[in-house]
Amino acid sequence: LAYLDLDRFKLINDSLVHIAGDMVLRQVCERINQTLGGGQMLGRVGGDEFVVVFPKGALQEATDTCRRIITAISTGPFTEGERAFNVKCSIGLVEITRGIKEDDAVSLADRACREAKSEREGNLVIYQRDMSVFSDHRDELRLIHRLGKAQPEGLFLLMQPIMSLRDPYGSLNFEVLLRMRDTDGSIVPAWKIIPAAERNGRIAAIDKWVLTRTLEWLEANAQHLKNSSYVSVNLSGGSLNDEKFIEEAFAILARHRSSVQRLCIEITESVALHDLANTQQFIDGLRKFGAKLALDDFGAGYTSFSYLRRLPADAIKIDGAYVKDLLAHPANQSIVQAIVDLTRNLGMKCIAEWAEDIPTLDALAEMGVDYVQGYVVSEPLAPERILLGTSAADFIEDSRTVQFVRDELPAILARADQPGRDRFN
């Protein structure tokens, strides 16, 4: 089974009347049908997406046909009147296993097509029946079944301290992280949960669960969190593009007004800039409840500094890829320094995630970073353990790091604050 998606077809419909798009779709179908052999069938799923069924023959034969389809579509322009349009396509091809359900086969082919589309236009991705993607897909469906219940099964929260470099022992801020306990007792990480939930339309329910549980916990433990000025919760782009979720999220905030003052919502830079007007409206709603906002993974997406003037964020989280390899690549140092200087000039705070060792901590302090998050401070902790400390630095277990933070960090910060000093030398 092949799943085919036209690339950038939306531009045709957006720039011209839909009748032009309809004519292009007809011509696309004609070119595809000309490449198909006996018994092979083309069907339209909807919009600019199609499936091709190969009821017999070897996988190689289907592969060759898919490549001919890509060539046939991309070779020459499609014409409508005096206009000509260039269209390409991406295809996901799946070798069907015995007993697989039709919906699962289409879902897998769609997944392969999205993988092809993400790599480059005009690409083909093939899932052979002995590949691990089939078992991964079964595991994902089982995971989604557990997440799809009224009360998602197995979800729990961890919390990772975020340490102030200016006052390591003066504040206890942290990020709330999602995890799931599987039926065999193993832990399912967020990087498996979130994409699966997004692909299967469950992410809004999970984000509501996380938001509700976090605010309830903050409310119940307010007396132990006097040093916590902010607690970060990351919301998915899929949820933020869901008007119903936004409405329900604001209702949750309204029910927990006493805890919202500590809440800092993190959204990724690419999501924030995808629909700037919608993002601004969401930020305005957060502000009315007293919540804070941080732009997560800054530097991994658009990194258009001009947009920051229109996004009144309280903090920016520097993409961890720059921080993890900070000392290995001078370019990373320049990028991080530019982000630090920019946030300072805009009156924002900057947070460096994925900080893992003392040399990185040293460099970040020299650059003027406000907060750090990562294993150099602490791994994610159970909520009850967070309540045992009064500051993020209390959770540092390595004695050398404790000594650095206590004895050496103040001198580094004093040097970094000297006017006109080059922080790299």
Coordinates of N, CA and C in Angstrom, one line a residue, residues 107 110-111 114 137 140-141 143-145 147-148 155 178 180 189-208 234-242 245 266-268 270-272 274 296-297:
S107 N -2.6 3.8 8.2 CA -1.9 4.7 9.2 C -0.4 4.5 9.1
D110 N 0.7 6.3 5.9 CA 0.7 7.7 6.1 C 1.9 8.1 6.9
R111 N 2.3 7.3 7.9 CA 3.4 7.6 8.7 C 4.7 7.6 7.8
R114 N 4.8 10.8 5.8 CA 5.2 12.0 6.5 C 6.7 12.0 6.7
H137 N 4.7 0.4 15.8 CA 3.3 0.8 15.5 C 2.3 0.1 16.4
E140 N 2.7 1.6 19.8 CA 2.1 2.9 19.8 C 0.6 2.8 19.9
L141 N -0.1 1.9 19.2 CA -1.5 1.7 19.3 C -1.9 1.3 20.7
L143 N -0.2 2.0 23.4 CA 0.0 3.2 24.2 C -1.2 4.1 24.1
I144 N -1.6 4.4 22.9 CA -2.7 5.3 22.6 C -4.0 4.8 23.3
H145 N -4.2 3.5 23.2 CA -5.4 2.9 23.9 C -5.4 3.3 25.4
L147 N -3.9 5.8 26.7 CA -4.0 7.3 26.9 C -5.4 7.8 26.5
G148 N -6.1 7.0 25.7 CA -7.4 7.5 25.2 C -8.6 7.3 26.2
L155 N 0.2 7.6 33.6 CA 0.9 8.9 33.5 C 1.3 9.3 34.9
L178 N 6.7 15.0 31.9 CA 5.7 13.9 31.8 C 6.4 12.5 31.6
M180 N 5.4 8.0 31.7 CA 4.3 7.0 31.8 C 4.9 5.6 32.3
P189 N 9.4 7.3 28.1 CA 9.8 8.7 28.2 C 8.8 9.6 27.4
A190 N 8.9 10.9 27.6 CA 8.1 11.8 27.0 C 8.3 11.8 25.4
W191 N 9.5 11.6 25.0 CA 9.8 11.6 23.5 C 9.0 10.5 22.8
K192 N 8.5 9.5 23.5 CA 7.7 8.5 22.9 C 6.2 8.9 23.0
I193 N 5.8 9.4 24.2 CA 4.4 9.7 24.5 C 3.9 10.8 23.6
I194 N 4.6 11.9 23.6 CA 4.1 13.1 23.0 C 3.9 12.9 21.4
P195 N 4.9 12.5 20.7 CA 4.7 12.3 19.2 C 3.5 11.3 19.0
A196 N 3.4 10.2 19.7 CA 2.3 9.3 19.5 C 1.0 9.9 19.8
A197 N 0.9 10.7 20.8 CA -0.3 11.4 21.2 C -0.7 12.4 20.1
E198 N 0.3 13.1 19.6 CA 0.0 14.1 18.6 C -0.5 13.5 17.3
R199 N 0.1 12.4 16.9 CA -0.3 11.7 15.7 C -1.7 11.1 15.8
N200 N -2.1 10.8 17.0 CA -3.4 10.1 17.1 C -4.5 11.0 17.8
G201 N -4.2 12.3 17.9 CA -5.2 13.2 18.4 C -5.5 13.2 19.9
R202 N -4.5 12.7 20.7 CA -4.7 12.6 22.1 C -4.0 13.7 22.9
I203 N -3.2 14.5 22.2 CA -2.3 15.4 22.9 C -3.0 16.4 23.8
A204 N -4.2 16.9 23.3 CA -4.9 18.0 24.1 C -5.3 17.4 25.5
A205 N -5.8 16.1 25.5 CA -6.2 15.5 26.7 C -5.1 15.3 27.7
I206 N -3.9 15.0 27.1 CA -2.7 14.8 28.0 C -2.2 16.2 28.6
D207 N -2.2 17.2 27.7 CA -1.8 18.5 28.2 C -2.8 19.0 29.3
K208 N -4.1 18.7 29.1 CA -5.0 19.1 30.2 C -4.7 18.4 31.5
N234 N 5.4 22.5 29.8 CA 5.5 22.6 28.4 C 4.2 22.2 27.7
L235 N 3.6 23.0 26.8 CA 2.4 22.7 26.1 C 2.8 22.4 24.7
S236 N 2.1 21.4 24.1 CA 2.3 20.9 22.7 C 1.7 21.9 21.7
G237 N 2.4 22.0 20.6 CA 1.8 22.8 19.5 C 0.5 22.3 19.0
G238 N 0.2 21.0 19.1 CA -1.1 20.5 18.7 C -2.2 21.0 19.6
S239 N -1.9 21.2 20.9 CA -2.9 21.7 21.8 C -3.1 23.2 21.6
L240 N -2.0 23.9 21.3 CA -2.1 25.4 21.2 C -2.9 25.8 19.9
N241 N -2.9 24.9 19.0 CA -3.7 25.1 17.7 C -5.1 24.6 17.8
D242 N -5.5 24.2 19.0 CA -6.8 23.7 19.3 C -7.6 24.7 20.1
F245 N -9.1 23.4 23.3 CA -8.1 23.2 24.4 C -7.8 24.6 25.0
E266 N 5.6 26.9 28.8 CA 6.7 26.9 27.8 C 6.1 26.4 26.5
I267 N 6.3 27.2 25.4 CA 5.9 26.8 24.1 C 7.2 26.9 23.2
T268 N 7.3 26.0 22.3 CA 8.5 26.1 21.4 C 8.4 27.3 20.5
S270 N 9.1 27.6 17.3 CA 8.5 27.3 16.0 C 7.0 27.3 16.1
V271 N 6.4 26.8 17.2 CA 5.0 26.8 17.4 C 4.5 28.2 17.6
A272 N 5.3 29.0 18.4 CA 4.9 30.4 18.7 C 4.8 31.2 17.4
H274 N 4.4 30.0 14.3 CA 3.5 29.4 13.3 C 2.3 30.3 13.1
D296 N 10.5 28.0 24.4 CA 11.4 26.8 24.5 C 12.1 26.5 23.2
D297 N 13.3 25.9 23.4 CA 14.1 25.4 22.2 C 14.4 26.6 21.3

